[in-house]
Coordinates of C-alpha atoms in Angstrom, one line a residue:
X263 CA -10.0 5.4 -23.6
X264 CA -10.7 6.8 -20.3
X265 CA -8.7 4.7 -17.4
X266 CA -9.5 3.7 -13.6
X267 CA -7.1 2.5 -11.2
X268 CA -7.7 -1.2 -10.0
X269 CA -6.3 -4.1 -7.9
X270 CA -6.5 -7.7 -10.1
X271 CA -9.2 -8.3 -8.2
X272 CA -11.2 -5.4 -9.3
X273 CA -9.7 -6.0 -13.0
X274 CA -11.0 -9.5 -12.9
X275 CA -14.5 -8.7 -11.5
X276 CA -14.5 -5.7 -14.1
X277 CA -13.9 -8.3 -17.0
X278 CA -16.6 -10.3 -15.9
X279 CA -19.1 -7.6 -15.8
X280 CA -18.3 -6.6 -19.0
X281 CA -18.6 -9.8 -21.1
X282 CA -21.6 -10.6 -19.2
X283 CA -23.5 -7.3 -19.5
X284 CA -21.8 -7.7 -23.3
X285 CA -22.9 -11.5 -24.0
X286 CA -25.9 -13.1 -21.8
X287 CA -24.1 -16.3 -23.2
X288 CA -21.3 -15.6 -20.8
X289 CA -22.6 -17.4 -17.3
X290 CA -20.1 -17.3 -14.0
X291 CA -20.1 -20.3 -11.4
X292 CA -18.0 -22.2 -8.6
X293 CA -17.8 -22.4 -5.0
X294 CA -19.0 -19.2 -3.1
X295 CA -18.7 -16.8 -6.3
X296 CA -22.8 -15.8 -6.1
X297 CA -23.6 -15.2 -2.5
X298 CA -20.3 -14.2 -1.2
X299 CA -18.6 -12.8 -3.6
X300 CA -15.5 -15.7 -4.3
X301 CA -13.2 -16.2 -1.6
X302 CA -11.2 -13.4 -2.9
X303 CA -14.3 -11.0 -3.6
X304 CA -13.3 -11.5 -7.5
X305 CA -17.1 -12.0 -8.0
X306 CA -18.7 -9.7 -5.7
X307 CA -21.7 -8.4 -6.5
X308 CA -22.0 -9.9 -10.0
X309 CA -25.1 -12.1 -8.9
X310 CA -26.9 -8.8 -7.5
X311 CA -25.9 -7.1 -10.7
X312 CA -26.9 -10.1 -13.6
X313 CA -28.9 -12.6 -11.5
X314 CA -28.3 -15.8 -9.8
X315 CA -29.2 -17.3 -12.8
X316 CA -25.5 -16.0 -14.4
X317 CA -23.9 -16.0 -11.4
X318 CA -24.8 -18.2 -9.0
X319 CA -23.1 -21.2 -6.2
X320 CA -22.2 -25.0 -6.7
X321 CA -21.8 -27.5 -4.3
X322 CA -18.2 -28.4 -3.2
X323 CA -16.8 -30.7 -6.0
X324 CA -14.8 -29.6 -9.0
X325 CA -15.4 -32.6 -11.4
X326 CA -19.3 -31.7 -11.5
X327 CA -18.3 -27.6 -12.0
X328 CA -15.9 -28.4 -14.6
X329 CA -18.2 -31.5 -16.1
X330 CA -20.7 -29.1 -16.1
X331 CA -19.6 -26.0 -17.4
X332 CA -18.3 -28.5 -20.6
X333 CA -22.0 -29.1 -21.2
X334 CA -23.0 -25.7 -21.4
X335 CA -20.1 -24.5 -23.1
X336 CA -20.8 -27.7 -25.9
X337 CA -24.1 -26.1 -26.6
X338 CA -23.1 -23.0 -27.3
X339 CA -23.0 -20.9 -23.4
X340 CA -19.8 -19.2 -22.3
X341 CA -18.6 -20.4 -19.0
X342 CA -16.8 -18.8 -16.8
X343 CA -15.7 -21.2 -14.0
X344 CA -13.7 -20.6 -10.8
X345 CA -11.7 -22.8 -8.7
X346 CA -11.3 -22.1 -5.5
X347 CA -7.9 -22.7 -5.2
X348 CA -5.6 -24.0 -8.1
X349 CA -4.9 -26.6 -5.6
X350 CA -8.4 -27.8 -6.0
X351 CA -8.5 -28.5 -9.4
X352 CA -7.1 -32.2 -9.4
X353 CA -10.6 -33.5 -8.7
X354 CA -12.0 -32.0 -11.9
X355 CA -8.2 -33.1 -14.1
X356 CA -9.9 -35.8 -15.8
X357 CA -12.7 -33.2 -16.8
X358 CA -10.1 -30.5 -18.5
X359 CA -7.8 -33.0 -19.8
X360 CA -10.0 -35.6 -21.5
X361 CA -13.1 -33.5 -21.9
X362 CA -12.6 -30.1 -22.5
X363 CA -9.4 -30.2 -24.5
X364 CA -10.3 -32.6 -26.9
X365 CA -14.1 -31.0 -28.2
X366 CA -12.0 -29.4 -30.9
X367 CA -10.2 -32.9 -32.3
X368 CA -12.7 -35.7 -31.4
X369 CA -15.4 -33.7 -33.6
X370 CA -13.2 -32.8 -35.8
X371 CA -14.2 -29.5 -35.6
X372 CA -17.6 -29.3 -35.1
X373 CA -18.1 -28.6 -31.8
X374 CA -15.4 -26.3 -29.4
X375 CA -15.6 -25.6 -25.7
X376 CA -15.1 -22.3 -25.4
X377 CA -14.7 -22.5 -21.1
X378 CA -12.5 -20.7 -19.2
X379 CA -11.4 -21.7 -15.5
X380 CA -10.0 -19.6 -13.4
X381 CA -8.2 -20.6 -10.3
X382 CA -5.6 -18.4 -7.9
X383 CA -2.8 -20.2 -7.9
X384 CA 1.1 -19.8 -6.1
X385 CA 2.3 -19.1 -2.5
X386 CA 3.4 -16.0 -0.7
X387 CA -0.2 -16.0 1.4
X388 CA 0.8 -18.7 4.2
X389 CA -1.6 -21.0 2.6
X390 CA 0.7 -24.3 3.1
X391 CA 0.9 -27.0 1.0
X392 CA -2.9 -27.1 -0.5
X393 CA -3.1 -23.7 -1.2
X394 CA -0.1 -22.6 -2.6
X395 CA 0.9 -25.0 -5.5
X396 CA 1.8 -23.4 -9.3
X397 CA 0.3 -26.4 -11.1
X398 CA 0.5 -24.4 -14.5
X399 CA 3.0 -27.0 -16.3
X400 CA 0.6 -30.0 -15.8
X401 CA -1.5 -27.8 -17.9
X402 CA 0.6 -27.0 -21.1
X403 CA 1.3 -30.5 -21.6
X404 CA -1.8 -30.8 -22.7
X405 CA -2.9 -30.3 -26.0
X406 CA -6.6 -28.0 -26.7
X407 CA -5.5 -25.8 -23.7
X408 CA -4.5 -22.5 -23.1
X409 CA -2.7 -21.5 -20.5
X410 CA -2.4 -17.6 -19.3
X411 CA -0.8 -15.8 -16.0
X412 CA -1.1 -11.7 -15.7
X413 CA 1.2 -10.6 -13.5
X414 CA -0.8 -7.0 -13.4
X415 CA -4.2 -5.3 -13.7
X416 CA -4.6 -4.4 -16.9
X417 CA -3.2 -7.8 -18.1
X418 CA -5.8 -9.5 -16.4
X419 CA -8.7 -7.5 -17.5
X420 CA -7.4 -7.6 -20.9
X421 CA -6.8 -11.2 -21.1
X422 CA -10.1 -12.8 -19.0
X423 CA -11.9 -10.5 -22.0
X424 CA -9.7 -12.2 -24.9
X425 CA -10.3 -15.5 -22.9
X426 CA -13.6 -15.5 -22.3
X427 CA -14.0 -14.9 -26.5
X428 CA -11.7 -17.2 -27.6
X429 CA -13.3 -20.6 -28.8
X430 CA -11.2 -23.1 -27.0
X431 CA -10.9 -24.1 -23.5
X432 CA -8.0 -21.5 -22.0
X433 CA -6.8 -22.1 -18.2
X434 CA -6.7 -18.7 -16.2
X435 CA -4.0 -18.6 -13.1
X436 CA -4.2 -15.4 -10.8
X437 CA -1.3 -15.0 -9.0
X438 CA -3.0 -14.8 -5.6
X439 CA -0.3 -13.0 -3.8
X440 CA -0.5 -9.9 -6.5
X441 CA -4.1 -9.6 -6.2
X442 CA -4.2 -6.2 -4.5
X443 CA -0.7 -5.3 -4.9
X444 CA 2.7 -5.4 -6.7
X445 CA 5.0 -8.2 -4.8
X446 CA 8.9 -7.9 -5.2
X447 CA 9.9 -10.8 -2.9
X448 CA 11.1 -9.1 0.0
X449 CA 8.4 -10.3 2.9
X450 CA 10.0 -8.3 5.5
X451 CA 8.9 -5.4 3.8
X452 CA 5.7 -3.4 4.1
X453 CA 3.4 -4.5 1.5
X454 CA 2.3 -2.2 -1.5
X455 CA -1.0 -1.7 -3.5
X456 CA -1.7 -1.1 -7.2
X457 CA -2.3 2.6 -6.3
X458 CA -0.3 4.9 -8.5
X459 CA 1.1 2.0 -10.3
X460 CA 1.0 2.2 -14.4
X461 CA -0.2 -1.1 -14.8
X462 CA -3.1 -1.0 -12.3
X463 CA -4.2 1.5 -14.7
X464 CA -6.8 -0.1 -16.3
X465 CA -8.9 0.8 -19.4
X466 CA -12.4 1.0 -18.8
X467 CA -15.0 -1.0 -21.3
X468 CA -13.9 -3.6 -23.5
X469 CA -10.2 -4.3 -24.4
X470 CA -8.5 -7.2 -25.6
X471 CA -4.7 -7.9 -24.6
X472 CA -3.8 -11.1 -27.1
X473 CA -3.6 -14.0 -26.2
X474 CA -0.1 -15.4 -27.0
X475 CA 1.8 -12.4 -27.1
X476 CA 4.7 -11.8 -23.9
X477 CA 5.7 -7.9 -22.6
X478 CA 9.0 -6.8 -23.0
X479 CA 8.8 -5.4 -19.2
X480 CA 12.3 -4.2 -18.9
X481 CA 14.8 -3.6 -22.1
X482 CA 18.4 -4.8 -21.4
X483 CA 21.5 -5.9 -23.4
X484 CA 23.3 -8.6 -20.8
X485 CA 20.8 -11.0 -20.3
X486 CA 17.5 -12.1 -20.6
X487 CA 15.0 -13.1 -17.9
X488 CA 11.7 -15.0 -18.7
X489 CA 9.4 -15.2 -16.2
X490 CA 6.0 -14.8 -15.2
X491 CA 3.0 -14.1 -13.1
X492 CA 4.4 -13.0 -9.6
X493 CA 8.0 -13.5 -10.4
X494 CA 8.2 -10.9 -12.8
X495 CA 8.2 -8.5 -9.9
X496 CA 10.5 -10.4 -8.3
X497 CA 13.2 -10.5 -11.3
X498 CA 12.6 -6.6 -11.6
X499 CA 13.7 -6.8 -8.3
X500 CA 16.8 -8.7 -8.5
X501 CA 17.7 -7.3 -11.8
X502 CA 18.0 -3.9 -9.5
X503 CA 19.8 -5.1 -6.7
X504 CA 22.2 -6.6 -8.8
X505 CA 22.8 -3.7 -11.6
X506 CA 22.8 -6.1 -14.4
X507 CA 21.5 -4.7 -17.7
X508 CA 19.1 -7.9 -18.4
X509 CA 16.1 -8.0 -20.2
X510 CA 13.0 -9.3 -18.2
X511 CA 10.5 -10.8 -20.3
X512 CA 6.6 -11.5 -18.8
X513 CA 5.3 -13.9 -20.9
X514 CA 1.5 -13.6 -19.5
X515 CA 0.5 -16.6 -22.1
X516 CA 2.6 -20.2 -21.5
X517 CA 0.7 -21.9 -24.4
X518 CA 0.7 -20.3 -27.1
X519 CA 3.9 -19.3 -26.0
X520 CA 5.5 -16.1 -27.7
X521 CA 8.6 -17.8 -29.6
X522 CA 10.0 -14.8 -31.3
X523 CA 10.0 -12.7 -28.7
X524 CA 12.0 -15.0 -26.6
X525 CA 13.9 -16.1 -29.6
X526 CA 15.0 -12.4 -29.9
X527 CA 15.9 -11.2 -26.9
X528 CA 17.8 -14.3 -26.3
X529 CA 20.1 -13.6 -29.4
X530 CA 20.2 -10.2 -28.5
X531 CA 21.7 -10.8 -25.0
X532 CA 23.5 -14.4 -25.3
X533 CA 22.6 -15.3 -21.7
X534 CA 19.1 -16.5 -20.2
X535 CA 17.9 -16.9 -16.4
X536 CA 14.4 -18.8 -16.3
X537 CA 12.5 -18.3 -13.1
X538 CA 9.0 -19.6 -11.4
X539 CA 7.6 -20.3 -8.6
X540 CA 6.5 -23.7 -9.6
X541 CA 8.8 -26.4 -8.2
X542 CA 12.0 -27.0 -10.3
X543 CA 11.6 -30.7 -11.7
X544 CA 9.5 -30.7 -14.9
X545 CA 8.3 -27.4 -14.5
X546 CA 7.5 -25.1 -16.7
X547 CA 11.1 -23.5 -17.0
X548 CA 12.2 -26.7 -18.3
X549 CA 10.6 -26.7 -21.2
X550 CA 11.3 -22.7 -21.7
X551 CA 15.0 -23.8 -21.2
X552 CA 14.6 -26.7 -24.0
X553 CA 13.4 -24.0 -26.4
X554 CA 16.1 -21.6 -25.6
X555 CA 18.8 -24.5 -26.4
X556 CA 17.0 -25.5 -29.8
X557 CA 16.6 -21.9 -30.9
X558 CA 19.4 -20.1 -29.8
X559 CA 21.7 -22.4 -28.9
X560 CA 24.9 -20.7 -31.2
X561 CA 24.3 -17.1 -29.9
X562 CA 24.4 -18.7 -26.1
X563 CA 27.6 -17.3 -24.4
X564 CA 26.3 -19.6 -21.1
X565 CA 24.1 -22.2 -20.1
X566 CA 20.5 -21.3 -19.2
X567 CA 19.8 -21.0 -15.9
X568 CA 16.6 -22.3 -14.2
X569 CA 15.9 -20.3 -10.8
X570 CA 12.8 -22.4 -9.2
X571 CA 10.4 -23.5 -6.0
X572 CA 12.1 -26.7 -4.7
X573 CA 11.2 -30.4 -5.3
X574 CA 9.1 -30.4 -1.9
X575 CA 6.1 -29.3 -0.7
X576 CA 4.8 -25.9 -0.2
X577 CA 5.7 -25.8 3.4
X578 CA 4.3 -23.8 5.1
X579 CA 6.7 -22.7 8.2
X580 CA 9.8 -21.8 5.7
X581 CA 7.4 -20.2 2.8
X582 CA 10.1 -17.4 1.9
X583 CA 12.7 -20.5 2.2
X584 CA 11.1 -21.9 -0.5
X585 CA 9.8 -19.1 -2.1
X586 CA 12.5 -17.8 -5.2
X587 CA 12.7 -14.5 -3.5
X588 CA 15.7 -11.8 -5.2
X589 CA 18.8 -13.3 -3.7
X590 CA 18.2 -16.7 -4.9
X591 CA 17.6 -14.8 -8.6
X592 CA 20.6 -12.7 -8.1
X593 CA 22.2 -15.4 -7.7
X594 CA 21.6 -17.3 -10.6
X595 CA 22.1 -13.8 -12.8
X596 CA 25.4 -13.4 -11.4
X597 CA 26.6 -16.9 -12.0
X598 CA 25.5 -16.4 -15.6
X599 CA 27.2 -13.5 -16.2
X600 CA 30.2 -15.0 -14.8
X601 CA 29.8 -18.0 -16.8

């Protein structure tokens, strides 16, 4: 399969053209996607391409883009929603939480919602404190969702295609800050693109990458990392800096979360670091850390670590305070390898 290089936000706009030049059941809406192309160009030119009846502008209010996208996708469309920022979504909670995710259960079957919202979400942009929130835990607590974070190109291609076709409602984060280039965590540094990297290689034409299914993104025999979205960058990162043989594990889907693969590694190494930019109380690392203790609990030569955003908000002056950058993740490996 022939391969072009691509930022996410040329993966994601690829997706879209695909599945809707594939299936004209597949329609694309929110604030500024038509026109202007989304805020982040994610959607340029797909209302010139397939119409600005497929691809066209709402007004500003995310209950009605939600409420409305269930509707079509109850009667059999394909949504493809965007939020403008994952910030934003909280308007429209109600919507995913009490509408979308229970189709499936209240009609026993009947009827499913296959909808997909996407929404940037996390910091490293200076957005402050409404427009740089990980809101992805508030998410998997709910059951009938999905939840998925690429941390690359040809994740997110891959994965907006397997969303799009899945039957039930899945939640799409885009790690805004990794949209047109690989972030490690060092700010002070020049910024890079997804030029020459091998994951902004991206397949052209239909592909699926599973849903449900984490990448093994480094192998290592000391410890195990599980991260995602933007951090995984980060934890390659630290893991370098600090010459610790750790295994860092992406997991690209939060629910349904890749058990054996986690379970595995785990047993393999004896020692786990979690890590996310979310803030640290009831996050998602939390739960990641619960599983870890239930599973693995006899092969675990340390606690597990939890390296997180912390319980404030977003601010907007001390963003790489807040932001888990390497030294705060070094930190955490080395005090579990010392453990």
């Amino acid at each position: 399969m022939a391969v072009r290089q691509m930022s996410i936000v040329e993966a994601v706009r690829d997706a879209l053209d695909v599945m809707m030049t594939r299936d004209p059941r597949v329609i694309v809406f929110g604030e500024d996607v038509g026109y202007f192309g989304g805020v982040f160009r994610c959607t340029q030119g797909l209302q010139q391409k397939h119409g600005k009846l497929r691809c066209f502008d709402t007004p500003i209010s995310e209950s009605g883009i939600v409420g409305a996208a269930i509707g079509m996708a109850a009667y059999g469309l394909r949504p493809c929603v965007e939020i403008q920022f994952a910030d934003y979504m909280y308007p429209a909670y109600d919507q995913i939480t009490q509408e979308a995710s229970r189709i499936r259960y209240r009609s026993n079957g009947d009827f499913t919602c296959p909808l997909v919202i996407r929404m940037p979400t996390g910091g490293g942009i200076f957005g402050g404190e409404t427009h740089s929130q990980s809101p992805e835990a508030l998410f998997t607590h709910v059951s009938g969702l999905k939840t998925v974070i690429p941390s690359n190109p040809q994740d997110a291609k891959g994965m907006l295609i397997a969303a799009i076709e899945d039957p039930d409602p899945v939640i799409f984060l885009e790690p805004k800050r990794l949209y047109h280039g690989p972030f490690d965590g060092h700010h002070e540094r020049e910024t890079t693109s997804w030029q020459g990297h091998p994951l902004g290689e991206v397949p052209e034409g239909h592909y699926h990458v599973p849903l449900g299914r984490a990448a093994i993104r480094r192998e290592g025999g000391d410890l195990t990392i599980l991260t995602y979205g933007t951090m995984v960058h980060v934890a390659l990162a630290a893991v370098e800096e600090q010459g610790i043989d750790a295994e860092v594990i992406d997991l690209r889907s939060l629910i349904p979360l890749d058990l054996e693969t986690i379970e595995a590694s785990v047993r393999k190494t004896g020692r786990c670091v979690v890590a996310h930019e979310a803030t640290l109380t009831s996050g998602f690392g939390a739960e990641l850390a619960a599983r870890v203790q239930e599973t693995c609990f006899y092969h675990l030569e340390a606690p597990v670590g939890r390296v997180a955003g912390w319980d404030v908000p977003y601010p907007h002056a001390q963003e790489w305070f807040y932001f888990p950058g390497p030294e705060r993740v070094g930190r955490a490996l080395r005090e579990a390898m010392e453990a």
